[in-house]
Amino acid sequence: MPQLKLSYFDMHGGRAEPVRLALHIGGVAFEDHRFAFPEFAEVRKATPFGQVPTLDVDGTRFTQSDALLRYAGKLAGLYPTDPLQALYCDEVTYVVEEAGAKMGPTFRMSGEEQKAARLALVNGSMPVYLGWLQQRLQAQGGEYFSDGRLTVADLKVFIDVRALNSGRFDHVPTDLVERVAPALNAHMQRIGETPAIKTYYAQFAAK
């Protein structure tokens, strides 16, 4: 097994969290390098594009969160081997990533500018992508997004929906998902009850 070091902010969420979960669920050993936000200015100097997460694999540094997630999924047995099911999996992860990219610029805003930008998303693209994800989930049987089992696509959506429900995003209603795509909330709750995921978060609650 390769030596792995995953570097990201010290938070439960964000682009690295599905990778952390995948490796944990698969029992894949890795160094979970977490750092505080003020440290990012120094950390980013050693990253390919000034951004995180990064994954060091036997000393070689890789970037791009969905690429890292797919790799982690393969190591953990959470990525489909069938080409069509892999396509379903990738499509879902890319949709979530694209939605996150639309939200990204709002974190550099404040006040009325941020409010207007986020409300535009809440009333525009967010219901579209959430509705599409719900349709994809239901078309696949309603429990998982791909392969009839837990894959990295489920982890990616799980983290995204949990974040939208958290109240951490000003001007994003915490009931948005429930209003426009309730099946995604049911999916989030079901995935969150996965024993390995419960164990993962319990270790932090105990500290």
Tab-separated table of C-alpha atoms in Angstrom:
chain	number	residue	atom	x	y	z
A	1	MET	CA	0.000	0.000	0.000
A	2	PRO	CA	1.386	3.458	-0.860
A	3	GLN	CA	2.315	6.027	1.769
A	4	LEU	CA	-0.394	8.711	1.707
A	5	LYS	CA	-0.557	12.221	3.141
A	6	LEU	CA	-3.740	14.234	2.640
A	7	SER	CA	-3.475	17.966	3.363
A	8	TYR	CA	-6.486	20.202	3.973
A	9	PHE	CA	-8.037	22.661	6.410
A	10	ASP	CA	-8.876	21.441	9.907
A	11	MET	CA	-12.619	21.213	9.352
A	12	HIS	CA	-15.350	18.598	8.935
A	13	GLY	CA	-16.402	19.340	5.393
A	14	GLY	CA	-15.036	20.828	2.225
A	15	ARG	CA	-13.374	19.197	-0.734
A	16	ALA	CA	-11.134	16.831	1.221
A	17	GLU	CA	-13.796	15.352	3.475
A	18	PRO	CA	-15.106	12.761	0.970
A	19	VAL	CA	-11.506	11.635	0.414
A	20	ARG	CA	-10.947	11.286	4.160
A	21	LEU	CA	-14.142	9.286	4.503
A	22	ALA	CA	-13.337	7.005	1.577
A	23	LEU	CA	-9.901	6.150	2.938
A	24	HIS	CA	-11.290	5.624	6.433
A	25	ILE	CA	-14.143	3.395	5.240
A	26	GLY	CA	-11.726	1.332	3.169
A	27	GLY	CA	-9.280	0.932	6.032
A	28	VAL	CA	-6.557	2.651	4.013
A	29	ALA	CA	-3.849	4.147	6.206
A	30	PHE	CA	-3.041	7.799	5.541
A	31	GLU	CA	-1.616	10.861	7.266
A	32	ASP	CA	-4.472	13.292	7.814
A	33	HIS	CA	-2.574	16.573	7.720
A	34	ARG	CA	-4.915	19.304	8.927
A	35	PHE	CA	-4.009	22.947	9.338
A	36	ALA	CA	-5.738	26.093	10.604
A	37	PHE	CA	-6.915	28.747	8.146
A	38	PRO	CA	-4.171	31.248	9.132
A	39	GLU	CA	-1.562	28.656	8.116
A	40	PHE	CA	-2.857	28.407	4.568
A	41	ALA	CA	-0.766	31.315	3.297
A	42	GLU	CA	2.359	29.285	4.043
A	43	VAL	CA	0.930	25.870	3.066
A	44	ARG	CA	-0.184	27.056	-0.365
A	45	LYS	CA	3.382	27.932	-1.352
A	46	ALA	CA	4.116	24.220	-1.652
A	47	THR	CA	0.991	23.358	-3.659
A	48	PRO	CA	0.848	23.107	-7.468
A	49	PHE	CA	-1.844	25.773	-7.932
A	50	GLY	CA	-1.930	27.483	-4.550
A	51	GLN	CA	-4.908	25.411	-3.454
A	52	VAL	CA	-5.849	22.372	-1.393
A	53	PRO	CA	-6.534	19.522	-0.944
A	54	THR	CA	-3.350	17.828	-2.040
A	55	LEU	CA	-2.447	14.170	-1.717
A	56	ASP	CA	1.132	12.973	-1.462
A	57	VAL	CA	1.513	9.427	-2.798
A	58	ASP	CA	4.913	7.967	-1.974
A	59	GLY	CA	6.339	11.488	-2.025
A	60	THR	CA	4.670	12.717	-5.235
A	61	ARG	CA	2.148	15.514	-4.718
A	62	PHE	CA	-1.196	15.424	-6.534
A	63	THR	CA	-4.006	17.959	-6.739
A	64	GLN	CA	-7.640	18.244	-7.994
A	65	SER	CA	-10.153	16.991	-5.445
A	66	ASP	CA	-12.223	14.774	-7.746
A	67	ALA	CA	-9.100	13.049	-9.059
A	68	LEU	CA	-7.997	12.441	-5.473
A	69	LEU	CA	-11.457	11.149	-4.590
A	70	ARG	CA	-11.500	8.703	-7.502
A	71	TYR	CA	-8.060	7.405	-6.529
A	72	ALA	CA	-9.103	7.036	-2.889
A	73	GLY	CA	-12.256	5.271	-4.022
A	74	LYS	CA	-10.251	2.753	-6.021
A	75	LEU	CA	-7.963	2.046	-3.066
A	76	ALA	CA	-10.952	1.679	-0.749
A	77	GLY	CA	-13.146	-0.387	-3.062
A	78	LEU	CA	-15.664	2.458	-3.331
A	79	TYR	CA	-15.333	3.146	-7.054
A	80	PRO	CA	-17.145	1.096	-9.726
A	81	THR	CA	-15.210	-1.196	-12.037
A	82	ASP	CA	-18.000	-1.268	-14.629
A	83	PRO	CA	-17.459	1.615	-17.113
A	84	LEU	CA	-21.110	2.706	-17.162
A	85	GLN	CA	-21.422	2.682	-13.386
A	86	ALA	CA	-18.146	4.615	-13.186
A	87	LEU	CA	-19.696	7.175	-15.531
A	88	TYR	CA	-22.730	7.515	-13.258
A	89	CYS	CA	-20.379	7.978	-10.313
A	90	ASP	CA	-18.181	10.556	-12.035
A	91	GLU	CA	-21.140	12.517	-13.374
A	92	VAL	CA	-22.540	13.001	-9.872
A	93	THR	CA	-19.212	14.056	-8.366
A	94	TYR	CA	-18.627	16.579	-11.155
A	95	VAL	CA	-22.096	18.079	-10.758
A	96	VAL	CA	-21.485	18.629	-7.050
A	97	GLU	CA	-18.049	20.074	-7.760
A	98	GLU	CA	-19.456	22.465	-10.355
A	99	ALA	CA	-22.099	23.637	-7.888
A	100	GLY	CA	-19.379	24.246	-5.326
A	101	ALA	CA	-17.413	26.273	-7.851
A	102	LYS	CA	-20.400	28.603	-8.246
A	103	MET	CA	-20.548	29.091	-4.471
A	104	GLY	CA	-16.798	29.595	-4.121
A	105	PRO	CA	-16.558	33.276	-5.104
A	106	THR	CA	-19.177	34.235	-2.491
A	107	PHE	CA	-16.769	33.358	0.319
A	108	ARG	CA	-14.674	36.343	-0.722
A	109	MET	CA	-17.680	38.639	-0.433
A	110	SER	CA	-19.417	40.176	2.551
A	111	GLY	CA	-22.512	42.152	3.439
A	112	GLU	CA	-25.081	42.917	0.768
A	113	GLU	CA	-22.818	41.746	-2.030
A	114	GLN	CA	-22.592	38.261	-0.544
A	115	LYS	CA	-26.301	38.197	0.254
A	116	ALA	CA	-27.268	39.083	-3.295
A	117	ALA	CA	-24.865	36.547	-4.803
A	118	ARG	CA	-26.011	33.695	-2.597
A	119	LEU	CA	-29.684	34.454	-2.994
A	120	ALA	CA	-29.151	34.374	-6.744
A	121	LEU	CA	-27.789	30.846	-6.353
A	122	VAL	CA	-30.571	29.812	-3.954
A	123	ASN	CA	-33.164	31.007	-6.446
A	124	GLY	CA	-31.277	29.851	-9.507
A	125	SER	CA	-28.721	27.076	-9.936
A	126	MET	CA	-28.992	25.406	-6.511
A	127	PRO	CA	-32.530	24.026	-6.950
A	128	VAL	CA	-31.562	22.898	-10.455
A	129	TYR	CA	-28.581	20.808	-9.380
A	130	LEU	CA	-30.295	19.495	-6.252
A	131	GLY	CA	-33.322	18.484	-8.279
A	132	TRP	CA	-31.129	16.776	-10.859
A	133	LEU	CA	-29.277	14.836	-8.151
A	134	GLN	CA	-32.579	13.710	-6.666
A	135	GLN	CA	-33.757	12.484	-10.073
A	136	ARG	CA	-30.488	10.600	-10.633
A	137	LEU	CA	-30.737	8.994	-7.190
A	138	GLN	CA	-34.313	7.896	-7.724
A	139	ALA	CA	-33.529	6.563	-11.194
A	140	GLN	CA	-30.816	4.398	-9.617
A	141	GLY	CA	-33.244	2.908	-7.094
A	142	GLY	CA	-33.280	5.635	-4.453
A	143	GLU	CA	-30.513	4.407	-2.156
A	144	TYR	CA	-27.218	4.905	-3.961
A	145	PHE	CA	-26.044	6.925	-6.943
A	146	SER	CA	-24.067	4.196	-8.668
A	147	ASP	CA	-23.381	0.470	-8.738
A	148	GLY	CA	-26.209	-0.342	-6.287
A	149	ARG	CA	-23.852	0.236	-3.347
A	150	LEU	CA	-21.911	2.877	-1.472
A	151	THR	CA	-19.462	4.697	-3.723
A	152	VAL	CA	-17.529	7.946	-3.591
A	153	ALA	CA	-20.466	9.641	-5.356
A	154	ASP	CA	-22.577	9.049	-2.247
A	155	LEU	CA	-19.838	10.480	-0.042
A	156	LYS	CA	-19.543	13.594	-2.217
A	157	VAL	CA	-23.291	14.272	-2.065
A	158	PHE	CA	-23.435	13.411	1.644
A	159	ILE	CA	-20.877	16.088	2.511
A	160	ASP	CA	-22.496	18.654	0.216
A	161	VAL	CA	-26.025	18.200	1.574
A	162	ARG	CA	-24.790	18.151	5.149
A	163	ALA	CA	-23.030	21.476	4.565
A	164	LEU	CA	-26.117	23.077	3.003
A	165	ASN	CA	-28.194	21.983	5.996
A	166	SER	CA	-25.653	23.136	8.569
A	167	GLY	CA	-26.456	26.841	8.720
A	168	ARG	CA	-22.798	27.695	8.132
A	169	PHE	CA	-23.602	29.462	4.869
A	170	ASP	CA	-25.209	32.828	5.466
A	171	HIS	CA	-28.256	33.512	3.263
A	172	VAL	CA	-28.646	29.824	2.315
A	173	PRO	CA	-31.828	28.520	4.007
A	174	THR	CA	-31.206	25.383	6.057
A	175	ASP	CA	-34.432	23.883	4.692
A	176	LEU	CA	-33.482	24.394	1.038
A	177	VAL	CA	-32.644	20.733	0.404
A	178	GLU	CA	-35.752	19.517	2.191
A	179	ARG	CA	-37.930	21.820	0.108
A	180	VAL	CA	-36.501	21.078	-3.320
A	181	ALA	CA	-34.994	17.566	-3.016
A	182	PRO	CA	-36.134	15.725	0.143
A	183	ALA	CA	-34.799	12.404	-1.145
A	184	LEU	CA	-31.286	13.856	-0.797
A	185	ASN	CA	-31.904	14.505	2.889
A	186	ALA	CA	-33.056	10.921	3.342
A	187	HIS	CA	-29.918	9.794	1.498
A	188	MET	CA	-27.720	11.961	3.729
A	189	GLN	CA	-29.259	10.493	6.879
A	190	ARG	CA	-28.885	6.936	5.601
A	191	ILE	CA	-25.253	7.408	4.542
A	192	GLY	CA	-24.522	9.082	7.869
A	193	GLU	CA	-25.647	5.914	9.639
A	194	THR	CA	-22.993	3.841	7.881
A	195	PRO	CA	-21.039	2.275	10.787
A	196	ALA	CA	-17.634	3.364	9.484
A	197	ILE	CA	-18.825	6.957	9.057
A	198	LYS	CA	-20.331	7.040	12.536
A	199	THR	CA	-17.059	5.707	13.917
A	200	TYR	CA	-15.083	8.307	11.983
A	201	TYR	CA	-16.981	11.259	13.439
A	202	ALA	CA	-17.229	9.728	16.916
A	203	GLN	CA	-13.454	9.926	17.277
A	204	PHE	CA	-13.611	13.707	16.965
A	205	ALA	CA	-16.610	14.092	19.263
A	206	ALA	CA	-14.708	12.236	21.972
A	207	LYS	CA	-11.849	14.759	21.955
